Amino acid sequence: IATYSMVALASDGKATGEIVIKGSNETSIVTVNGESVKSGRTIFSSSTISTPEDASAIVNLGKAGRLEIAQNTTFVLSFDQTGINGDLRSGSITVLNAAKSVSVKTASGEVIELNSGETATADSGTSTKQAASSGNNNWLVYGLIFGGALGGIIWATTQDNENQFGAGNVSPIS
């Protein structure tokens, strides 16, 4: 009981996220608050994330959602357990998925609301709908697996009940 109460007292309730770097080589440097980071780094609210021209990043914020920060982007990210917002100073971001719409202030000062699959750019202050790679487009793979299993079941039920192993017949009744 004492261990659990100590854990509960130690928790500060702050929402955290994780950053995953997608770069062309090992020298790609993504920074968070001016410090170079590697994949797996914990991200806190009010973090400034900057990506170079040869790397992008995906920020996983748990139940709040996931964002992709494109190459050559600077984004000040704010979030809590249920929502995401931020200040897009340069470049572009894409909402891969989110519990609620993501509020983004662009470089022009315009505030736009993004839903899953939408992208905002700092220059234009507009959002565009695009296919986000959130992993929800696997219906074809599942269809092939299900179809193969169904075909196997149909084939097995339409065959003779005689099984031939090796040189002779094996039958439960001799």
Short mmCIF file of C-alpha atoms in Angstrom, two decimals:
data_model
loop_
_atom_site.label_atom_id
_atom_site.label_comp_id
_atom_site.label_asym_id
_atom_site.label_seq_id
_atom_site.Cartn_x
_atom_site.Cartn_y
_atom_site.Cartn_z
CA ILE A 1 0.00 0.00 0.00
CA ALA A 2 2.81 2.39 0.85
CA THR A 3 4.49 1.80 -2.51
CA TYR A 4 1.35 2.64 -4.44
CA SER A 5 0.69 5.78 -2.43
CA MET A 6 4.26 6.95 -3.04
CA VAL A 7 3.81 6.45 -6.79
CA ALA A 8 0.54 8.36 -6.70
CA LEU A 9 2.17 11.22 -4.80
CA ALA A 10 5.12 11.34 -7.20
CA SER A 11 2.93 11.75 -10.29
CA ASP A 12 2.59 15.39 -11.31
CA GLY A 13 -0.19 14.73 -13.86
CA LYS A 14 1.63 16.43 -16.75
CA ALA A 15 0.88 15.16 -20.22
CA THR A 16 3.88 13.84 -22.11
CA GLY A 17 4.56 12.65 -25.61
CA GLU A 18 7.28 10.89 -27.56
CA ILE A 19 9.14 12.04 -30.66
CA VAL A 20 10.28 9.72 -33.46
CA ILE A 21 12.82 11.09 -35.93
CA LYS A 22 12.53 10.21 -39.62
CA GLY A 23 15.80 11.20 -41.27
CA SER A 24 17.84 10.32 -44.31
CA ASN A 25 21.01 9.69 -42.28
CA GLU A 26 22.43 9.61 -38.77
CA THR A 27 23.54 13.25 -38.90
CA SER A 28 19.98 14.57 -39.21
CA ILE A 29 19.52 16.86 -36.23
CA VAL A 30 16.05 17.57 -34.90
CA THR A 31 15.95 19.93 -31.94
CA VAL A 32 13.54 20.34 -29.05
CA ASN A 33 13.94 23.65 -27.23
CA GLY A 34 17.32 24.09 -28.96
CA GLU A 35 18.70 20.71 -27.83
CA SER A 36 19.37 17.90 -30.35
CA VAL A 37 17.20 14.86 -29.75
CA LYS A 38 16.98 11.25 -30.85
CA SER A 39 13.96 9.02 -31.38
CA GLY A 40 12.22 8.06 -28.17
CA ARG A 41 12.77 11.38 -26.42
CA THR A 42 9.98 12.52 -24.11
CA ILE A 43 8.22 15.72 -25.17
CA PHE A 44 6.44 18.08 -22.80
CA SER A 45 3.87 20.77 -23.53
CA SER A 46 5.24 24.15 -24.73
CA SER A 47 8.18 22.48 -26.52
CA THR A 48 9.63 24.11 -29.63
CA ILE A 49 10.41 21.43 -32.22
CA SER A 50 12.63 22.26 -35.22
CA THR A 51 13.40 19.92 -38.11
CA PRO A 52 16.19 20.35 -40.71
CA GLU A 53 15.82 19.89 -44.47
CA ASP A 54 16.75 16.20 -44.35
CA ALA A 55 14.55 15.01 -41.46
CA SER A 56 11.00 15.06 -40.20
CA ALA A 57 9.45 13.93 -36.94
CA ILE A 58 6.34 12.22 -35.66
CA VAL A 59 5.11 13.25 -32.24
CA ASN A 60 2.95 10.69 -30.45
CA LEU A 61 0.82 12.32 -27.75
CA GLY A 62 -1.09 9.24 -26.61
CA LYS A 63 -4.86 9.70 -26.50
CA ALA A 64 -4.57 13.33 -27.62
CA GLY A 65 -3.22 12.26 -31.04
CA ARG A 66 -0.23 12.12 -33.40
CA LEU A 67 1.36 14.83 -35.54
CA GLU A 68 3.90 14.70 -38.34
CA ILE A 69 6.25 17.65 -38.42
CA ALA A 70 7.64 18.06 -41.94
CA GLN A 71 11.18 18.95 -43.00
CA ASN A 72 12.27 22.58 -42.47
CA THR A 73 9.60 23.21 -39.83
CA THR A 74 9.54 25.04 -36.52
CA PHE A 75 6.50 24.32 -34.37
CA VAL A 76 5.73 25.28 -30.76
CA LEU A 77 3.62 22.40 -29.47
CA SER A 78 1.16 22.70 -26.59
CA PHE A 79 -1.04 19.85 -25.42
CA ASP A 80 -2.80 18.17 -22.54
CA GLN A 81 -4.50 14.78 -22.11
CA THR A 82 -7.35 15.66 -24.47
CA GLY A 83 -6.23 18.34 -26.92
CA ILE A 84 -3.41 19.71 -29.07
CA ASN A 85 -2.62 23.21 -30.27
CA GLY A 86 0.44 25.05 -31.42
CA ASP A 87 2.20 27.90 -33.16
CA LEU A 88 3.50 27.01 -36.64
CA ARG A 89 6.36 29.42 -37.31
CA SER A 90 7.69 27.81 -40.51
CA GLY A 91 7.15 24.70 -42.61
CA SER A 92 4.13 22.42 -42.28
CA ILE A 93 2.50 19.88 -39.99
CA THR A 94 0.04 17.06 -40.65
CA VAL A 95 -2.43 15.69 -38.13
CA LEU A 96 -2.19 11.90 -38.36
CA ASN A 97 -4.94 11.40 -35.79
CA ALA A 98 -6.40 13.41 -32.93
CA ALA A 99 -9.10 13.12 -30.29
CA LYS A 100 -10.29 16.65 -31.15
CA SER A 101 -9.45 19.12 -33.89
CA VAL A 102 -5.97 20.63 -33.59
CA SER A 103 -5.80 24.42 -33.33
CA VAL A 104 -2.79 25.86 -35.19
CA LYS A 105 -1.71 29.50 -35.32
CA THR A 106 0.20 30.14 -38.57
CA ALA A 107 3.03 32.60 -39.24
CA SER A 108 0.46 35.05 -40.68
CA GLY A 109 -1.42 35.02 -37.34
CA GLU A 110 -4.41 33.08 -38.65
CA VAL A 111 -5.75 30.30 -36.43
CA ILE A 112 -6.97 27.21 -38.27
CA GLU A 113 -8.54 23.98 -37.03
CA LEU A 114 -7.12 20.72 -38.41
CA ASN A 115 -8.74 17.29 -38.34
CA SER A 116 -7.12 13.92 -38.99
CA GLY A 117 -5.45 13.83 -42.40
CA GLU A 118 -5.21 17.60 -42.79
CA THR A 119 -2.02 19.62 -43.25
CA ALA A 120 -1.28 23.23 -42.35
CA THR A 121 1.53 25.33 -43.81
CA ALA A 122 2.96 28.39 -42.10
CA ASP A 123 3.12 30.48 -45.27
CA SER A 124 -0.36 30.09 -46.67
CA GLY A 125 -2.28 29.77 -43.42
CA THR A 126 -4.56 27.21 -45.03
CA SER A 127 -5.19 23.57 -44.46
CA THR A 128 -5.39 20.86 -47.08
CA LYS A 129 -6.86 17.41 -46.85
CA GLN A 130 -4.45 14.58 -47.61
CA ALA A 131 -4.23 10.89 -46.97
CA ALA A 132 -2.43 10.53 -43.67
CA SER A 133 -0.42 7.37 -43.10
CA SER A 134 -2.08 6.50 -39.83
CA GLY A 135 -2.13 2.75 -40.41
CA ASN A 136 -5.92 2.60 -40.86
CA ASN A 137 -5.71 1.70 -44.56
CA ASN A 138 -4.97 -1.99 -44.07
CA TRP A 139 -8.38 -3.22 -45.25
CA LEU A 140 -6.83 -4.83 -48.35
CA VAL A 141 -4.40 -6.89 -46.27
CA TYR A 142 -7.17 -7.97 -43.91
CA GLY A 143 -9.40 -8.83 -46.88
CA LEU A 144 -6.71 -11.07 -48.39
CA ILE A 145 -6.13 -12.85 -45.09
CA PHE A 146 -9.84 -13.37 -44.49
CA GLY A 147 -10.40 -14.46 -48.10
CA GLY A 148 -7.54 -16.97 -47.90
CA ALA A 149 -8.86 -18.42 -44.67
CA LEU A 150 -12.38 -18.66 -46.09
CA GLY A 151 -11.05 -20.32 -49.26
CA GLY A 152 -9.12 -22.85 -47.15
CA ILE A 153 -12.20 -23.70 -45.13
CA ILE A 154 -14.32 -24.17 -48.26
CA TRP A 155 -11.65 -26.33 -49.89
CA ALA A 156 -11.25 -28.49 -46.78
CA THR A 157 -15.00 -29.08 -46.42
CA THR A 158 -15.49 -30.08 -50.07
CA GLN A 159 -12.70 -32.72 -50.13
CA ASP A 160 -13.08 -36.46 -49.50
CA ASN A 161 -12.76 -37.49 -45.90
CA GLU A 162 -10.00 -39.94 -46.77
CA ASN A 163 -6.54 -38.85 -45.76
CA GLN A 164 -3.53 -40.41 -47.44
CA PHE A 165 -0.26 -40.35 -45.59
CA GLY A 166 2.75 -42.04 -47.17
CA ALA A 167 2.12 -45.37 -48.92
CA GLY A 168 -1.16 -46.42 -47.35
CA ASN A 169 -4.54 -45.14 -46.28
CA VAL A 170 -5.13 -44.19 -42.69
CA SER A 171 -8.67 -44.62 -41.47
CA PRO A 172 -10.15 -44.50 -37.98
CA ILE A 173 -12.10 -47.68 -38.87
CA SER A 174 -9.92 -50.63 -39.90
#
